[in-house]
Short mmCIF file of C-alpha atoms in Angstrom, two decimals:
data_model
loop_
_atom_site.label_atom_id
_atom_site.label_comp_id
_atom_site.label_asym_id
_atom_site.label_seq_id
_atom_site.Cartn_x
_atom_site.Cartn_y
_atom_site.Cartn_z
CA MET A 1 -10.10 32.07 18.88
CA GLU A 2 -8.47 30.39 22.21
CA LEU A 3 -12.05 30.37 23.65
CA LYS A 4 -13.45 29.54 20.36
CA THR A 5 -11.08 26.63 20.54
CA LYS A 6 -11.33 25.62 24.27
CA GLN A 7 -15.42 25.82 23.91
CA THR A 8 -15.35 23.31 20.56
CA LEU A 9 -12.77 20.86 22.61
CA LEU A 10 -15.06 21.04 25.88
CA THR A 11 -18.01 19.90 23.71
CA PHE A 12 -15.80 16.74 22.52
CA CYS A 13 -14.75 16.17 25.79
CA GLU A 14 -18.32 15.87 26.96
CA LYS A 15 -18.82 12.93 24.50
CA LEU A 16 -15.97 11.31 25.53
CA ASP A 17 -16.62 11.67 29.52
CA GLY A 18 -13.01 12.93 29.65
CA SER A 19 -11.24 15.75 30.77
CA LEU A 20 -9.22 18.51 29.30
CA ILE A 21 -5.72 20.09 30.02
CA GLU A 22 -4.52 23.23 28.62
CA ASN A 23 -0.98 23.35 27.92
CA GLY A 24 -0.51 26.60 26.59
CA ASN A 25 0.65 27.93 22.99
CA GLY A 26 -2.23 26.23 21.14
CA ARG A 27 -1.69 22.78 22.54
CA TYR A 28 -4.28 20.45 24.60
CA GLN A 29 -4.49 17.16 26.66
CA ILE A 30 -7.75 15.02 26.54
CA PHE A 31 -7.90 12.08 29.14
CA SER A 32 -10.65 9.65 28.30
CA SER A 33 -11.13 5.65 28.20
CA ARG A 34 -9.59 3.82 25.20
CA LYS A 35 -13.25 2.39 24.50
CA ALA A 36 -14.85 6.43 24.71
CA ILE A 37 -12.36 7.41 22.51
CA GLU A 38 -12.73 4.35 19.38
CA ARG A 39 -16.15 4.92 19.75
CA GLU A 40 -16.06 8.97 19.33
CA ILE A 41 -13.20 8.77 16.09
CA GLY A 42 -15.79 10.12 13.83
CA SER A 43 -16.62 12.99 16.32
CA LEU A 44 -13.12 13.63 16.66
CA ARG A 45 -12.40 13.48 13.24
CA SER A 46 -15.30 16.25 12.36
CA THR A 47 -13.94 17.99 15.59
CA VAL A 48 -10.33 18.15 14.01
CA GLN A 49 -11.69 19.75 10.69
CA GLN A 50 -13.81 22.42 12.26
CA LEU A 51 -10.57 23.68 13.98
CA ALA A 52 -8.40 23.62 11.18
CA LEU A 53 -11.33 25.03 8.97
CA GLU A 54 -11.95 28.01 11.63
CA MET A 55 -8.55 28.85 12.39
CA ASP A 56 -7.29 28.16 9.05
CA VAL A 57 -4.26 25.66 10.36
CA SER A 58 -3.40 22.48 10.63
CA VAL A 59 -4.33 20.51 13.33
CA ALA A 60 -2.12 17.57 14.71
CA VAL A 61 -3.65 14.66 16.65
CA GLY A 62 -2.12 12.01 18.27
CA ILE A 63 -3.56 9.30 20.58
CA GLY A 64 -1.77 7.12 22.89
CA PHE A 65 -2.84 4.02 24.47
CA GLY A 66 -1.06 2.15 27.15
CA GLU A 67 -0.87 -0.31 29.90
CA THR A 68 -0.81 2.76 32.45
CA ALA A 69 -1.60 6.32 32.34
CA ALA A 70 2.09 7.31 32.05
CA SER A 71 2.70 5.28 28.98
CA ALA A 72 -0.71 5.97 27.25
CA GLU A 73 0.83 9.63 27.43
CA ILE A 74 4.46 8.48 26.26
CA ASN A 75 2.64 7.09 23.22
CA ALA A 76 0.32 10.13 22.74
CA ARG A 77 3.32 12.24 22.66
CA LYS A 78 5.17 10.33 20.11
CA ALA A 79 2.06 10.18 17.92
CA ILE A 80 1.43 14.26 18.28
CA ARG A 81 5.20 14.56 16.88
CA HIS A 82 4.48 12.20 13.89
CA SER A 83 1.31 13.78 13.30
CA LYS A 84 3.20 17.11 13.29
CA LYS A 85 5.87 15.84 10.56
CA LYS A 86 2.96 14.77 8.49
CA GLU A 87 1.62 18.42 8.35
CA SER A 88 -2.03 17.35 7.62
CA SER A 89 -5.09 17.33 9.85
CA GLY A 90 -4.61 13.45 10.25
CA ILE A 91 -5.36 11.68 13.51
CA VAL A 92 -2.18 9.41 14.53
CA VAL A 93 -2.65 6.66 17.27
CA ILE A 94 0.06 4.56 18.89
CA GLN A 95 -1.27 1.53 20.50
CA GLU A 96 0.78 -0.08 23.65
CA ASP A 97 1.90 -2.74 21.29
CA GLY A 98 3.89 -0.25 19.45
CA VAL A 99 1.88 -0.56 16.45
CA MET A 100 1.19 3.06 14.70
CA ILE A 101 -2.35 3.81 12.80
CA GLU A 102 -2.08 7.06 10.38
CA SER A 103 -5.08 8.95 8.89
CA VAL A 104 -7.53 6.66 11.64
CA GLY A 105 -10.73 6.00 10.50
CA GLN A 106 -10.08 7.04 6.79
CA GLU A 107 -9.66 5.52 3.36
CA GLU A 108 -6.08 5.75 3.50
CA GLN A 109 -5.71 4.21 7.08
CA LEU A 110 -2.38 2.59 7.31
CA ALA A 111 -1.05 0.41 10.66
CA TYR A 112 2.67 -0.66 11.00
CA THR A 113 4.77 -1.27 13.80
CA PHE A 114 8.22 0.92 14.12
CA ARG A 115 9.91 -1.84 15.91
CA SER A 116 11.60 -5.21 15.10
CA ASN A 117 13.27 -8.06 17.01
CA ASP A 118 14.98 -9.54 13.66
CA LYS A 119 18.73 -8.88 13.95
CA GLU A 120 19.06 -9.74 10.19
CA LEU A 121 16.34 -7.29 9.18
CA LEU A 122 17.47 -4.50 11.66
CA ASP A 123 21.52 -5.33 10.15
CA LYS A 124 20.13 -4.88 6.69
CA LEU A 125 18.29 -1.68 7.07
CA ASN A 126 21.13 0.03 9.32
CA GLN A 127 23.53 -0.79 6.21
CA ALA A 128 20.76 0.99 3.76
CA ASN A 129 20.50 3.99 6.09
CA ILE A 130 16.58 3.35 6.73
CA SER A 131 14.48 3.51 9.66
CA VAL A 132 12.56 0.25 11.15
CA LYS A 133 9.68 2.43 10.73
CA THR A 134 9.96 3.82 7.05
CA TYR A 135 10.30 -0.09 6.07
CA LYS A 136 7.29 -1.08 7.94
CA LYS A 137 5.39 1.52 6.65
CA ILE A 138 6.22 0.28 2.74
CA GLU A 139 5.60 -3.20 4.03
CA ALA A 140 2.15 -2.32 5.22
CA LEU A 141 1.53 0.23 2.39
CA ILE A 142 1.95 -2.82 0.01
CA ASP A 143 0.07 -4.89 1.68
CA ARG A 144 -2.79 -2.70 2.07
CA MET A 145 -2.96 -1.73 -1.93
CA GLY A 146 -2.13 -5.48 -2.77
CA TRP A 147 0.78 -4.52 -5.09
CA ASP A 148 2.75 -7.49 -6.20
CA GLY A 149 5.19 -4.79 -7.81
CA PHE A 150 5.84 -1.02 -7.27
CA THR A 151 7.36 1.84 -8.51
CA SER A 152 8.98 4.88 -6.57
CA SER A 153 6.49 7.28 -8.16
CA ASP A 154 3.69 4.87 -6.05
CA LEU A 155 5.68 5.35 -2.86
CA ALA A 156 6.13 8.77 -3.26
CA SER A 157 2.61 9.55 -3.93
CA HIS A 158 1.08 7.07 -1.34
CA LEU A 159 3.49 8.18 1.70
CA SER A 160 3.73 12.08 0.82
CA MET A 161 7.29 12.28 -0.03
CA THR A 162 9.43 13.21 -2.96
CA VAL A 163 10.19 10.81 -5.83
CA ARG A 164 13.83 11.65 -5.43
CA ASN A 165 13.41 10.39 -1.54
CA ALA A 166 11.46 7.48 -2.50
CA GLN A 167 14.31 6.47 -5.19
CA ARG A 168 17.12 6.99 -2.47
CA ILE A 169 14.97 4.51 -0.19
CA ILE A 170 14.53 2.17 -2.99
CA SER A 171 18.01 2.29 -3.80
CA GLY A 172 19.16 1.86 -0.37
CA LEU A 173 16.76 -1.58 0.13
CA SER A 174 17.78 -2.75 -3.30
CA GLU A 175 21.63 -2.28 -1.91
CA SER A 176 20.69 -4.47 1.36
CA GLY A 177 18.92 -6.97 -0.27
CA LEU A 178 15.47 -6.20 0.75
CA VAL A 179 13.93 -4.93 -2.24
CA GLU A 180 14.19 -6.54 -5.82
CA TYR A 181 14.18 -5.30 -9.41
CA LYS A 182 11.19 -7.02 -10.89
CA GLY A 183 10.74 -5.51 -14.43
CA GLU A 184 9.45 -2.13 -16.16
CA GLU A 185 5.80 -0.78 -16.99
CA LEU A 186 4.97 1.50 -19.34
CA GLN A 187 3.12 4.90 -18.56
CA SER A 188 1.93 5.38 -21.91
CA PRO A 189 3.04 4.80 -25.50
CA ARG A 190 5.71 8.00 -25.64
CA GLY A 191 6.56 8.28 -21.70
CA ARG A 192 9.37 6.73 -20.63
CA SER A 193 9.06 3.30 -18.77
CA ARG A 194 9.24 3.08 -14.91
CA LYS A 195 11.13 0.14 -12.89
CA LEU A 196 9.18 -1.93 -10.94
CA TYR A 197 10.46 -3.25 -7.72
CA MET A 198 9.22 -5.91 -5.31
CA LEU A 199 10.02 -6.64 -1.42
CA LYS A 200 11.67 -9.63 -0.54
CA LYS A 201 10.14 -11.54 2.06
#
């Protein structure tokens, strides 16, 4: 299995004009240029799907870009940790400016930053016990989807979390003044109505 994995990765490395380093326990590093990686994202996605099918496991992929090789490697390590948390065969990229891109090259691609210099926002998020990353991810999702209002179910289904967790996040953001109640929507004539919220800008 390991030999087959290495063979697949070496074939991909040739396309990238890159080099492969084996870190043990099924972990590998590939070094190449940003231009080559961006050019071969489709091929990388195919390689990841092939490995996931052959080994019947999820494959975590993290890509890091940086001003130096060291900063690119740090970003790649952060990206791989995030990819593992997602528990899917998606590709996560962290760019040198701190922007994280999930599900790279796919329809559900989502780009957001996990940093902020806005002290007022940081204080409110701290009060709500919500990370900057979670808030920025929600903000990016709302922008991408073009929502003028959202429900806890909307967040849960698009961000792969439980409805209960989405409700907790919305509640915290509401209490800190970052989200406001907008109204309600009726699912079906017999169903219960769901609360609609909007981010305060």
